[in-house]
PDB file of C-alpha atoms in Angstrom:
ATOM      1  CA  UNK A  22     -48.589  15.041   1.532  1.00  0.00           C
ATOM      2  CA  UNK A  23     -50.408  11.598   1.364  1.00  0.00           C
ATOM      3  CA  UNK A  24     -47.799   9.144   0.831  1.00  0.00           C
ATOM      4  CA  UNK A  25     -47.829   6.192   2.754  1.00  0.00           C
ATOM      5  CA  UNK A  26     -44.717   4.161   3.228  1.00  0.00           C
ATOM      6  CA  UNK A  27     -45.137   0.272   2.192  1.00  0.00           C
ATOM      7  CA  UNK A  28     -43.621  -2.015   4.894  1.00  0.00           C
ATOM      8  CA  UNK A  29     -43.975  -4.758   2.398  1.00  0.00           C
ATOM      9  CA  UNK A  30     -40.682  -6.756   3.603  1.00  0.00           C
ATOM     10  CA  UNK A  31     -40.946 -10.180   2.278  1.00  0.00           C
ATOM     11  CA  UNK A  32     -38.147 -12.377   3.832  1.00  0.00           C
ATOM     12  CA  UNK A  33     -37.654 -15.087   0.363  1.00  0.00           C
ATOM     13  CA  UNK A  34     -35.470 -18.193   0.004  1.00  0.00           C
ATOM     14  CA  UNK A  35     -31.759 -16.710  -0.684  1.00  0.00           C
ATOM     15  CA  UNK A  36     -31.381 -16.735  -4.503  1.00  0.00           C
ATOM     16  CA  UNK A  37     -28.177 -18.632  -5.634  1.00  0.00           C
ATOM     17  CA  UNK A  38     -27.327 -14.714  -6.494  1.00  0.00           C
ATOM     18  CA  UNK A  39     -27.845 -13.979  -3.259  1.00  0.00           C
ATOM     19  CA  UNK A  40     -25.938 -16.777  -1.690  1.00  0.00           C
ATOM     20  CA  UNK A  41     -23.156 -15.580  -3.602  1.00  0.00           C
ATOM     21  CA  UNK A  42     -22.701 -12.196  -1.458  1.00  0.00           C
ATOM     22  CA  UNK A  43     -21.696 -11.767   1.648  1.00  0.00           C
ATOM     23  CA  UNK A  44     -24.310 -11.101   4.303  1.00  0.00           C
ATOM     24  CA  UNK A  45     -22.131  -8.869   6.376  1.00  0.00           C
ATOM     25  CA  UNK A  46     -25.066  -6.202   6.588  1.00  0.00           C
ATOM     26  CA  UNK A  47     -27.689  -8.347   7.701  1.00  0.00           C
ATOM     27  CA  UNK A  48     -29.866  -7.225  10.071  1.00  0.00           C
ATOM     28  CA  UNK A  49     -29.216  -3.687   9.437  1.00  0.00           C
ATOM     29  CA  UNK A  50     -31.235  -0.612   7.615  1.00  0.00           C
ATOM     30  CA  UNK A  51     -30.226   1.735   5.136  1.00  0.00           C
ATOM     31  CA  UNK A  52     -31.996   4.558   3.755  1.00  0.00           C
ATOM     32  CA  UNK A  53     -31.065   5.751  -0.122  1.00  0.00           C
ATOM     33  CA  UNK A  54     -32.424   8.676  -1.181  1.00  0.00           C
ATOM     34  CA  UNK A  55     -32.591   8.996  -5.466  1.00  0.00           C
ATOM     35  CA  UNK A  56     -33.230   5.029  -5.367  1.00  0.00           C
ATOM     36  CA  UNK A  57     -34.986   5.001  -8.357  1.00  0.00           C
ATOM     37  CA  UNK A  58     -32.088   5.110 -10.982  1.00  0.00           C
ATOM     38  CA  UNK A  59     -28.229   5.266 -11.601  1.00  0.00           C
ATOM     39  CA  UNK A  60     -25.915   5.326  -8.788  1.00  0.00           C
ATOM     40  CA  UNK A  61     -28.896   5.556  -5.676  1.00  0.00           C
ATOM     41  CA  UNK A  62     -30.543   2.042  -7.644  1.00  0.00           C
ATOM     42  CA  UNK A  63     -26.920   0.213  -7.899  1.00  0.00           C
ATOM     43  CA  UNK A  64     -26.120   1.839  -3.843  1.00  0.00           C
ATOM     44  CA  UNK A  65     -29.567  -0.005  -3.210  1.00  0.00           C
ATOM     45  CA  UNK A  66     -29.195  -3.148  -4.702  1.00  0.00           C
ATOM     46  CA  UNK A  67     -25.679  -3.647  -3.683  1.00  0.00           C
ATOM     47  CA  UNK A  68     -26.524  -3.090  -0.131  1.00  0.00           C
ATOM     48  CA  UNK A  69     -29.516  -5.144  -0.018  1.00  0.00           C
ATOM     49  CA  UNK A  70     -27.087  -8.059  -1.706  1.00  0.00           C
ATOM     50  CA  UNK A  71     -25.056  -7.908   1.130  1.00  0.00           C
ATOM     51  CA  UNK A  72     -27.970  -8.370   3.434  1.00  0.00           C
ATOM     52  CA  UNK A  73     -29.643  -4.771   4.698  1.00  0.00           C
ATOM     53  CA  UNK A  74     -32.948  -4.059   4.312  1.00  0.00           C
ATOM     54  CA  UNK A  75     -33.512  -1.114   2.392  1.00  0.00           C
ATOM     55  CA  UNK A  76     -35.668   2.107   2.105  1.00  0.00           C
ATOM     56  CA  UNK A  77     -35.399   3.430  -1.296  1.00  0.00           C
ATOM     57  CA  UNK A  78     -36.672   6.617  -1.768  1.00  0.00           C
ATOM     58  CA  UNK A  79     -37.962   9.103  -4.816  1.00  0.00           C
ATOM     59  CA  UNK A  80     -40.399  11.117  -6.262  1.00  0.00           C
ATOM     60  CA  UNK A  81     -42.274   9.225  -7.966  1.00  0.00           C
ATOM     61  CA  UNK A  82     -42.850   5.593  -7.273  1.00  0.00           C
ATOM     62  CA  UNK A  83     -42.543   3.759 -10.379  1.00  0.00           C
ATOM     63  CA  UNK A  84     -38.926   3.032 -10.355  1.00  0.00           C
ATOM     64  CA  UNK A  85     -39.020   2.602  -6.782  1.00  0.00           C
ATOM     65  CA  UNK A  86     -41.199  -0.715  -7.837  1.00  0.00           C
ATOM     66  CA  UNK A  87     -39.343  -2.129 -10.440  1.00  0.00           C
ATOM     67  CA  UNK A  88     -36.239  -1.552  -7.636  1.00  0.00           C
ATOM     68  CA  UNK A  89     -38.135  -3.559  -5.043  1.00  0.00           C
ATOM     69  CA  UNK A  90     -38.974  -6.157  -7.411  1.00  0.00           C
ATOM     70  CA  UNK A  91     -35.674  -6.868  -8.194  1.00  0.00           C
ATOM     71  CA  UNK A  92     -34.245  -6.511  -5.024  1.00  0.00           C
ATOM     72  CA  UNK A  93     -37.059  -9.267  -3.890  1.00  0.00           C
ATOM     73  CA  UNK A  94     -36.614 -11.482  -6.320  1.00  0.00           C
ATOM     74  CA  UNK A  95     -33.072 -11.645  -5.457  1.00  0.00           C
ATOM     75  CA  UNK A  96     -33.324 -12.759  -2.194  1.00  0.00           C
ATOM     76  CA  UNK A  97     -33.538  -9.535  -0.545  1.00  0.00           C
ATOM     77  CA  UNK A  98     -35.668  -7.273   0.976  1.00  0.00           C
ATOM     78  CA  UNK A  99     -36.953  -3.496   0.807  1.00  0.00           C
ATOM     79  CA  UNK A 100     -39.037  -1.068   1.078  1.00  0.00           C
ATOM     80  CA  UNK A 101     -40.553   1.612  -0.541  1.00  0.00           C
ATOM     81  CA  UNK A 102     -40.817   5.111   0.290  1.00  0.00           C
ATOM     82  CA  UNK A 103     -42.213   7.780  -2.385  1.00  0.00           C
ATOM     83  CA  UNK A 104     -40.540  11.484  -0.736  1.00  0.00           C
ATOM     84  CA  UNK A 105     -40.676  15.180  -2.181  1.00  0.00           C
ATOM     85  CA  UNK A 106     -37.463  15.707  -0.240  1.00  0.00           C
ATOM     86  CA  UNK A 107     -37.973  19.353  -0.700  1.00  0.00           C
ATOM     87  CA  UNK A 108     -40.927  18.946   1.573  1.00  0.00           C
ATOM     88  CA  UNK A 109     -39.561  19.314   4.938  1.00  0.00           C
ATOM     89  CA  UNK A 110     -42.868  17.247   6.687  1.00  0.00           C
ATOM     90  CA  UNK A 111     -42.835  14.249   4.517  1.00  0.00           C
ATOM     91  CA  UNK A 112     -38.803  14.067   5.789  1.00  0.00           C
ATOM     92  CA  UNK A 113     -40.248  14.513   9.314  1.00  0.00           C
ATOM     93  CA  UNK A 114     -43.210  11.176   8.710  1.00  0.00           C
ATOM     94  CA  UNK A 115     -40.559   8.805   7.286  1.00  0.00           C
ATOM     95  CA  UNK A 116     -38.084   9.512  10.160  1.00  0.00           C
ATOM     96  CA  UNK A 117     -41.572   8.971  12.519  1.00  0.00           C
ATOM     97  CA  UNK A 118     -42.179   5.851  10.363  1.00  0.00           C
ATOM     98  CA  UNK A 119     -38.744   4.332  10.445  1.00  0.00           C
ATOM     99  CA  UNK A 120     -37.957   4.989  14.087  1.00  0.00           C
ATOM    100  CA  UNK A 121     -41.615   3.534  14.765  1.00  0.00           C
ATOM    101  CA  UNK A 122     -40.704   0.375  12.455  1.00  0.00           C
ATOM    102  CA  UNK A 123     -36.961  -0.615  13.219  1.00  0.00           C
ATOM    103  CA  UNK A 124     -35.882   2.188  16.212  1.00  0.00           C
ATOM    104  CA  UNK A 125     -32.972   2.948  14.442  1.00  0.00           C
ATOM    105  CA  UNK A 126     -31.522   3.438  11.324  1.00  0.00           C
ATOM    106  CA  UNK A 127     -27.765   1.786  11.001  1.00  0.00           C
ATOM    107  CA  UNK A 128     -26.933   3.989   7.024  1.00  0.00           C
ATOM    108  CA  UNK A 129     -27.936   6.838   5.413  1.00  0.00           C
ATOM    109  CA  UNK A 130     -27.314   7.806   1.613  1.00  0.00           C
ATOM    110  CA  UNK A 131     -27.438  11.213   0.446  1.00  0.00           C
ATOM    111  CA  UNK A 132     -27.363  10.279  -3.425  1.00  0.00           C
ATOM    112  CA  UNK A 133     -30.575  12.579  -4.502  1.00  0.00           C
ATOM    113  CA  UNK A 134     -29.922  15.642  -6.287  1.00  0.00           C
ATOM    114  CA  UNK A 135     -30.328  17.703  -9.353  1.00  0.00           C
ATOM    115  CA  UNK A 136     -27.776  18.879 -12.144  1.00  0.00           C
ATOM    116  CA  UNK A 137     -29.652  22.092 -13.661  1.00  0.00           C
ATOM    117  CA  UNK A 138     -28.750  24.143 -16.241  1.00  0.00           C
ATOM    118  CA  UNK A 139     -25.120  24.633 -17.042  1.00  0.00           C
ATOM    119  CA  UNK A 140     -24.644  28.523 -17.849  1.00  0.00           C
ATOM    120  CA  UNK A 141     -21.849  31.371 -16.795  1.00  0.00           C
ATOM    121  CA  UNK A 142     -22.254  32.138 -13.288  1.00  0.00           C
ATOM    122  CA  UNK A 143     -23.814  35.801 -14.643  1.00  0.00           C
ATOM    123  CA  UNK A 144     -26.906  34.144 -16.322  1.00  0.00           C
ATOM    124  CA  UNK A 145     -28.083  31.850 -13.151  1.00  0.00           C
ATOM    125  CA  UNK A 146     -31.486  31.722 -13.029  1.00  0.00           C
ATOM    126  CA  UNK A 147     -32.775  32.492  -9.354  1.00  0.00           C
ATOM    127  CA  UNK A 148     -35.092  30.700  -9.633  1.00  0.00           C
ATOM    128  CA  UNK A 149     -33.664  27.323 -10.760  1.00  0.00           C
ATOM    129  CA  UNK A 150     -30.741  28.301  -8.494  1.00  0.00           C
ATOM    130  CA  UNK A 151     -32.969  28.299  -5.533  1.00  0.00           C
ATOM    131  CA  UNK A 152     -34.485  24.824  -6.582  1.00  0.00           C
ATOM    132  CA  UNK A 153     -30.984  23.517  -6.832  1.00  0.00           C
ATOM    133  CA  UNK A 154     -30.172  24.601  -3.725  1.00  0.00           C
ATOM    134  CA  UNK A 155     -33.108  23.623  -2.076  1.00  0.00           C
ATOM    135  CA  UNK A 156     -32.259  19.918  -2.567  1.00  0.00           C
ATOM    136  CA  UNK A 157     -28.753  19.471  -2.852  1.00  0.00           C
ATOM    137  CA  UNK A 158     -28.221  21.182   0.172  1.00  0.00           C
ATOM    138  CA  UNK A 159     -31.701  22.125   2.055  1.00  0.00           C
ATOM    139  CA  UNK A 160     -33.182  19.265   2.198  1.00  0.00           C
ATOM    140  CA  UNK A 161     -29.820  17.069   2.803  1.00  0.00           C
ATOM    141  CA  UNK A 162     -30.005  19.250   6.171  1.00  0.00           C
ATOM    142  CA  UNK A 163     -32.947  18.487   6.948  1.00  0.00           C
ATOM    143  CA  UNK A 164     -32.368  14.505   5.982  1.00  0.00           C
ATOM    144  CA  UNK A 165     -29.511  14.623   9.096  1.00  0.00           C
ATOM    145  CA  UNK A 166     -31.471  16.634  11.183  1.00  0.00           C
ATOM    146  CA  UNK A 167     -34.297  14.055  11.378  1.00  0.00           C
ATOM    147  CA  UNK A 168     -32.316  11.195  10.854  1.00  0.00           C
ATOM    148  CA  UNK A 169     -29.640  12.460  13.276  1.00  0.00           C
ATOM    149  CA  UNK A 170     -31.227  10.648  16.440  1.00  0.00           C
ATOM    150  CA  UNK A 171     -31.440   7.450  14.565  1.00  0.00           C
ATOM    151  CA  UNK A 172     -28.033   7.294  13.299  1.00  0.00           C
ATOM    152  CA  UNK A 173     -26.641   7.573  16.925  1.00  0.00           C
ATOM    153  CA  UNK A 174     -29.337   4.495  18.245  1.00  0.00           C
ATOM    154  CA  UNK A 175     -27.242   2.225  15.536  1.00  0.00           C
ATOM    155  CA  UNK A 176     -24.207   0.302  17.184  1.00  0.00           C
ATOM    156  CA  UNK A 177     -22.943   2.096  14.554  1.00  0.00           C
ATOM    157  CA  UNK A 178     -24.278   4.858  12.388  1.00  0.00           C
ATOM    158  CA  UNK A 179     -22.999   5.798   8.828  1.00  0.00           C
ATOM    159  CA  UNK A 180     -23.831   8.297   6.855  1.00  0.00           C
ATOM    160  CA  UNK A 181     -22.510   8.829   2.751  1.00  0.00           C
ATOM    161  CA  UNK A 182     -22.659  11.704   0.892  1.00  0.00           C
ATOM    162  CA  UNK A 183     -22.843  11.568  -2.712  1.00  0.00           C
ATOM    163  CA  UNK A 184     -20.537  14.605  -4.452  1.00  0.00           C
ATOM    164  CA  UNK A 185     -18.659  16.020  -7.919  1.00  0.00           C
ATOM    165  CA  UNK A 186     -14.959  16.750  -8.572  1.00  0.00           C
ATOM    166  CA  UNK A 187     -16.134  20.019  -9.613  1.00  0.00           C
ATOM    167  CA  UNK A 188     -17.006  21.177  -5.629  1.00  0.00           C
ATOM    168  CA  UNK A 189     -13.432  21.171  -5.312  1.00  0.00           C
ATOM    169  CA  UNK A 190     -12.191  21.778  -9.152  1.00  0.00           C
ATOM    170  CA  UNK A 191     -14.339  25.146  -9.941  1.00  0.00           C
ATOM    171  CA  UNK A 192     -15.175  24.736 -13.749  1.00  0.00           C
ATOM    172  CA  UNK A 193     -17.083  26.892 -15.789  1.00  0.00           C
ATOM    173  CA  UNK A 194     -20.658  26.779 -16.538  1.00  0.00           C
ATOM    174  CA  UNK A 195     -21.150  24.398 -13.507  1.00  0.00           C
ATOM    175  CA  UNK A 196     -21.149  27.355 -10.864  1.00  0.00           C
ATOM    176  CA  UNK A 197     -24.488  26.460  -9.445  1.00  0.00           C
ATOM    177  CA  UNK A 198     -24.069  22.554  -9.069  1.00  0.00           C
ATOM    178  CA  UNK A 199     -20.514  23.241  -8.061  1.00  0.00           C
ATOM    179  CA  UNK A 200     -21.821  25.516  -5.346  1.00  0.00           C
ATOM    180  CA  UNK A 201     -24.441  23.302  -3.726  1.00  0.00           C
ATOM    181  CA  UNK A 202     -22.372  20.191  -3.719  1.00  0.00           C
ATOM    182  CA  UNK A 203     -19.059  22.007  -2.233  1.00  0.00           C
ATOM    183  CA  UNK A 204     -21.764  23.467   0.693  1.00  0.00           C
ATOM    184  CA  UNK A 205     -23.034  19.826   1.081  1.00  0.00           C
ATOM    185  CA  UNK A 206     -19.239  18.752   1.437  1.00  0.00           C
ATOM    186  CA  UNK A 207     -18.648  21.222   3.903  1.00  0.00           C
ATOM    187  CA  UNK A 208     -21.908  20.820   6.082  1.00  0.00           C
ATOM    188  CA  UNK A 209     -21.574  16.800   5.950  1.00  0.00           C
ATOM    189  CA  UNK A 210     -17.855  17.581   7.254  1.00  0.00           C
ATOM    190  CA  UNK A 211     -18.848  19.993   9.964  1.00  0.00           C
ATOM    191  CA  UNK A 212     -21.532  17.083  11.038  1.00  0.00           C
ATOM    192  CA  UNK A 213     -19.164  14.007  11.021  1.00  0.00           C
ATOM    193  CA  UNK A 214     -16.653  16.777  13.054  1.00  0.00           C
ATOM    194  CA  UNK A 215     -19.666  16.978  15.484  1.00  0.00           C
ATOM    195  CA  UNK A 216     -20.345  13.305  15.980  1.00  0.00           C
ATOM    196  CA  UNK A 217     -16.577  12.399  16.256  1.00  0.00           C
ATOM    197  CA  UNK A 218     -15.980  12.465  19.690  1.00  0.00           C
ATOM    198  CA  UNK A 219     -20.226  11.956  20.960  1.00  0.00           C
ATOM    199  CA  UNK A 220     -21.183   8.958  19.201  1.00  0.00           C
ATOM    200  CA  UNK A 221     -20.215   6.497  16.731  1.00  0.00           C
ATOM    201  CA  UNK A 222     -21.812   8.247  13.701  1.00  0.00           C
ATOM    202  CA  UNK A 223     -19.388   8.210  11.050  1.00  0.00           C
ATOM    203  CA  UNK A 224     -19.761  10.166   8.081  1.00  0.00           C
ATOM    204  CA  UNK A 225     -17.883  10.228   4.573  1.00  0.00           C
ATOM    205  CA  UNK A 226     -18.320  11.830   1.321  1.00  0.00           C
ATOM    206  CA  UNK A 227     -17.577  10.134  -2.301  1.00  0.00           C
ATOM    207  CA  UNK A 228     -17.186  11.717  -5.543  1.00  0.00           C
ATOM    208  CA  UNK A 229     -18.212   8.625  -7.445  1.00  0.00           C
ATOM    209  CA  UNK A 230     -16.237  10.345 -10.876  1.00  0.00           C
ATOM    210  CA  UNK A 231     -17.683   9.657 -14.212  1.00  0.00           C
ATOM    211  CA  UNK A 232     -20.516   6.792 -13.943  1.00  0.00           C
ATOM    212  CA  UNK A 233     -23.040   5.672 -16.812  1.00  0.00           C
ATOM    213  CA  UNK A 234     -26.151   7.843 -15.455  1.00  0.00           C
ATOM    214  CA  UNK A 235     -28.786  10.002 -17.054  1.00  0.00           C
ATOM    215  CA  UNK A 236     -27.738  13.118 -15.016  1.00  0.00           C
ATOM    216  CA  UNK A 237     -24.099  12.463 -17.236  1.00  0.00           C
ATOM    217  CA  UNK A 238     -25.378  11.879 -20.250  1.00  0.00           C
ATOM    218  CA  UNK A 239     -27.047  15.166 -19.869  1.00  0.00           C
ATOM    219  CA  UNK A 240     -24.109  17.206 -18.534  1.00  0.00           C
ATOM    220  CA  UNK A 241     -21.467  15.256 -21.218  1.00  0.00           C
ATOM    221  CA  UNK A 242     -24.287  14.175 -24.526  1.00  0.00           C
ATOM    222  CA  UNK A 243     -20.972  13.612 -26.564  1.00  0.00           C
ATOM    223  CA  UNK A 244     -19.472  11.844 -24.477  1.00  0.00           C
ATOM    224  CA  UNK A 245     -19.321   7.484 -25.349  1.00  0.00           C
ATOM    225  CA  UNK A 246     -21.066   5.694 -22.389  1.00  0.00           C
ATOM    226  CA  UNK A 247     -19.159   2.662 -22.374  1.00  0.00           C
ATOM    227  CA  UNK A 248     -16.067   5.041 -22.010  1.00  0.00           C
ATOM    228  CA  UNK A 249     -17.101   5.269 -18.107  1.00  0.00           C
ATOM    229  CA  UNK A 250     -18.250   3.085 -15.352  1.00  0.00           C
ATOM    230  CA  UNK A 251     -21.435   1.188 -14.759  1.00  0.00           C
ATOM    231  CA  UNK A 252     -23.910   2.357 -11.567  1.00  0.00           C
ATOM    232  CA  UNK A 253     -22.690  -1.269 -10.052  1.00  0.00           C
ATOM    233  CA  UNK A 254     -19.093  -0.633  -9.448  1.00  0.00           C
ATOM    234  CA  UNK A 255     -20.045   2.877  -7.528  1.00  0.00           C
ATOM    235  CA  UNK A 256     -22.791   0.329  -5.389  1.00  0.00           C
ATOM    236  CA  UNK A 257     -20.315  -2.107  -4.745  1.00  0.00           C
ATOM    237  CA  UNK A 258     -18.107   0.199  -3.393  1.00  0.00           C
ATOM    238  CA  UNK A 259     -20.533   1.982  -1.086  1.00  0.00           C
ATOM    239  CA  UNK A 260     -21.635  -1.570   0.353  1.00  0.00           C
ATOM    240  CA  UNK A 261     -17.537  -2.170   0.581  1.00  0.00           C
ATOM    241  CA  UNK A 262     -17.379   1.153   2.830  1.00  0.00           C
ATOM    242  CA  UNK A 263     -20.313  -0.039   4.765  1.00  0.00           C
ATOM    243  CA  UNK A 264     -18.984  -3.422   5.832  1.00  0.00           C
ATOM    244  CA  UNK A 265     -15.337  -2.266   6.375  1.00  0.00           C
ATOM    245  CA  UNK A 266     -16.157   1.349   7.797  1.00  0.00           C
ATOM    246  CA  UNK A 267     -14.577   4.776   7.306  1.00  0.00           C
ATOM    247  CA  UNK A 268     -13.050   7.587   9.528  1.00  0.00           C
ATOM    248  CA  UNK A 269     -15.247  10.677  10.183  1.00  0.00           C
ATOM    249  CA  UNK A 270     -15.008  13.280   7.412  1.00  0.00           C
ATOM    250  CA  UNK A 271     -13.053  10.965   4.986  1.00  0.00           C
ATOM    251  CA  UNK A 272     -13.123  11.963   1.719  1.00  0.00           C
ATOM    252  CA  UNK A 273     -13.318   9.270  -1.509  1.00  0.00           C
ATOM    253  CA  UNK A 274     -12.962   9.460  -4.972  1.00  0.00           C
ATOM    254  CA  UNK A 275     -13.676   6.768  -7.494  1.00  0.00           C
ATOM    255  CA  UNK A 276     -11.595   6.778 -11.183  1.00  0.00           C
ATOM    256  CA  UNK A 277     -13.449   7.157 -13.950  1.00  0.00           C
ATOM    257  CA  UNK A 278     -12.992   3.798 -15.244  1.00  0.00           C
ATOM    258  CA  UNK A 279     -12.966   0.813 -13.049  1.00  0.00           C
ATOM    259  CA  UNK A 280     -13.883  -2.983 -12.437  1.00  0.00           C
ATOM    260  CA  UNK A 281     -16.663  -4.310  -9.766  1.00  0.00           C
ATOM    261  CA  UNK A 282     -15.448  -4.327  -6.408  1.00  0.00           C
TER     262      UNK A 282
END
């Protein structure tokens, strides 16, 4: 892989935006992985409001752009890391490149993921399965495995998972995203077990519930838009867990319609 990470961090004039949020999270770096739309853009904006530089990650860098942009303009400041996260290196050079910029790494996100093909459990293709797998679960291993030392350097380290209501609520034609997100729930558990009584890595998961994203609109395409939340309110309340902290393996779950923290 030939990405190279852009430590572009401009430090601007506070926005009167800006000097509207709290800085709580200043000085401190979070890492969002699927930065580059829906609920991982809102997570990264909302934390970078409150004062945390942030490394927004994707596929493709495009988004990731418009993201930092913003997020500069504003007041804040980010950075921006293009990452196949099914590619097991590239996970292993941005750890390298984080721990050789800032030493530690104070949040991670674990928003990136894919939806797939809704179909009875019989007709799975193996194929697609595997894929699905492969980063909803795979490569969120391999995300705490290399980001594991850094998390415990932070004063303190916290760690989100992004999940569904259907990893616990089994509904049909969503066997295969049901399946990867209930084995995410159970590994990020099993981890925040682990770190409980060695360090003061925290972790939590959230089932955000029904929010305004593309990945919805393709799992629910009748289904009115402005019947459900907006990205922000799921951001807000990440950054709100951030600031006021969480018990290891706590479990969160958002309503389907609510206002801004």
């Amino acid at each position: 892989m030939g990405w190279k990470i852009n430590f572009r961090c401009l430090l601007n004039g506070l926005s009167d935006t800006m000097n509207m949020a709290s800085k709580e999270l200043a000085g401190q770096v979070a890492l969002v992985t699927g930065a580059s739309r829906g609920i991982g853009e809102a997570i990264a904006e909302s934390l970078a409001a409150r004062g945390a530089h942030v490394v927004i990650t994707a596929r493709t860098a495009g988004g990731l752009e418009e993201l930092e942009d913003r997020i500069h303009e504003a007041g804040g400041s980010a950075t921006i890391a293009p990452l196949d996260l099914t590619d097991g290196d590239s996970i292993a050079r941005l750890a390298s490149a984080i721990a050789e910029r800032w030493q530690q790494l104070d949040m991670l996100v674990l928003n990136a993921a894919m939806l797939g093909t809704l179909t009875p459990v019989a007709a799975i293709d193996g194929k697609e399965f595997n894929k699905t797998l492969t980063l909803n679960l795979i490569a969120q291993q391999a995300l705490i495995a290399n980001f594991d030392p850094l998390l415990r350097r932070a004063a303190s380290g916290r760690l989100i998972a992004l999940t569904s209501s259907v990893a616990r609520e089994p509904r049909a034609y969503w066997g295969a995203y049901a399946a990867s997100k209930a084995a995410l729930e159970v590994l990020v558990s099993s981890y925040g077990a682990e770190m409980r009584n060695i360090s003061t890595v925290r972790t939590a998961i959230l089932d955000p519930g029904g929010t305004r994203t593309q990945m919805r609109a393709r799992a629910y395409p009748g289904e009115d838009p402005q019947s459900i939340k907006d990205p922000a309110a799921v951001g807000d309340y990440v950054a709100k867990l951030m600031i006021e902290g969480f018990d290891s393996t706590a479990f969160h779950a958002l309503p389907k319609v609510m206002e801004k923290a």
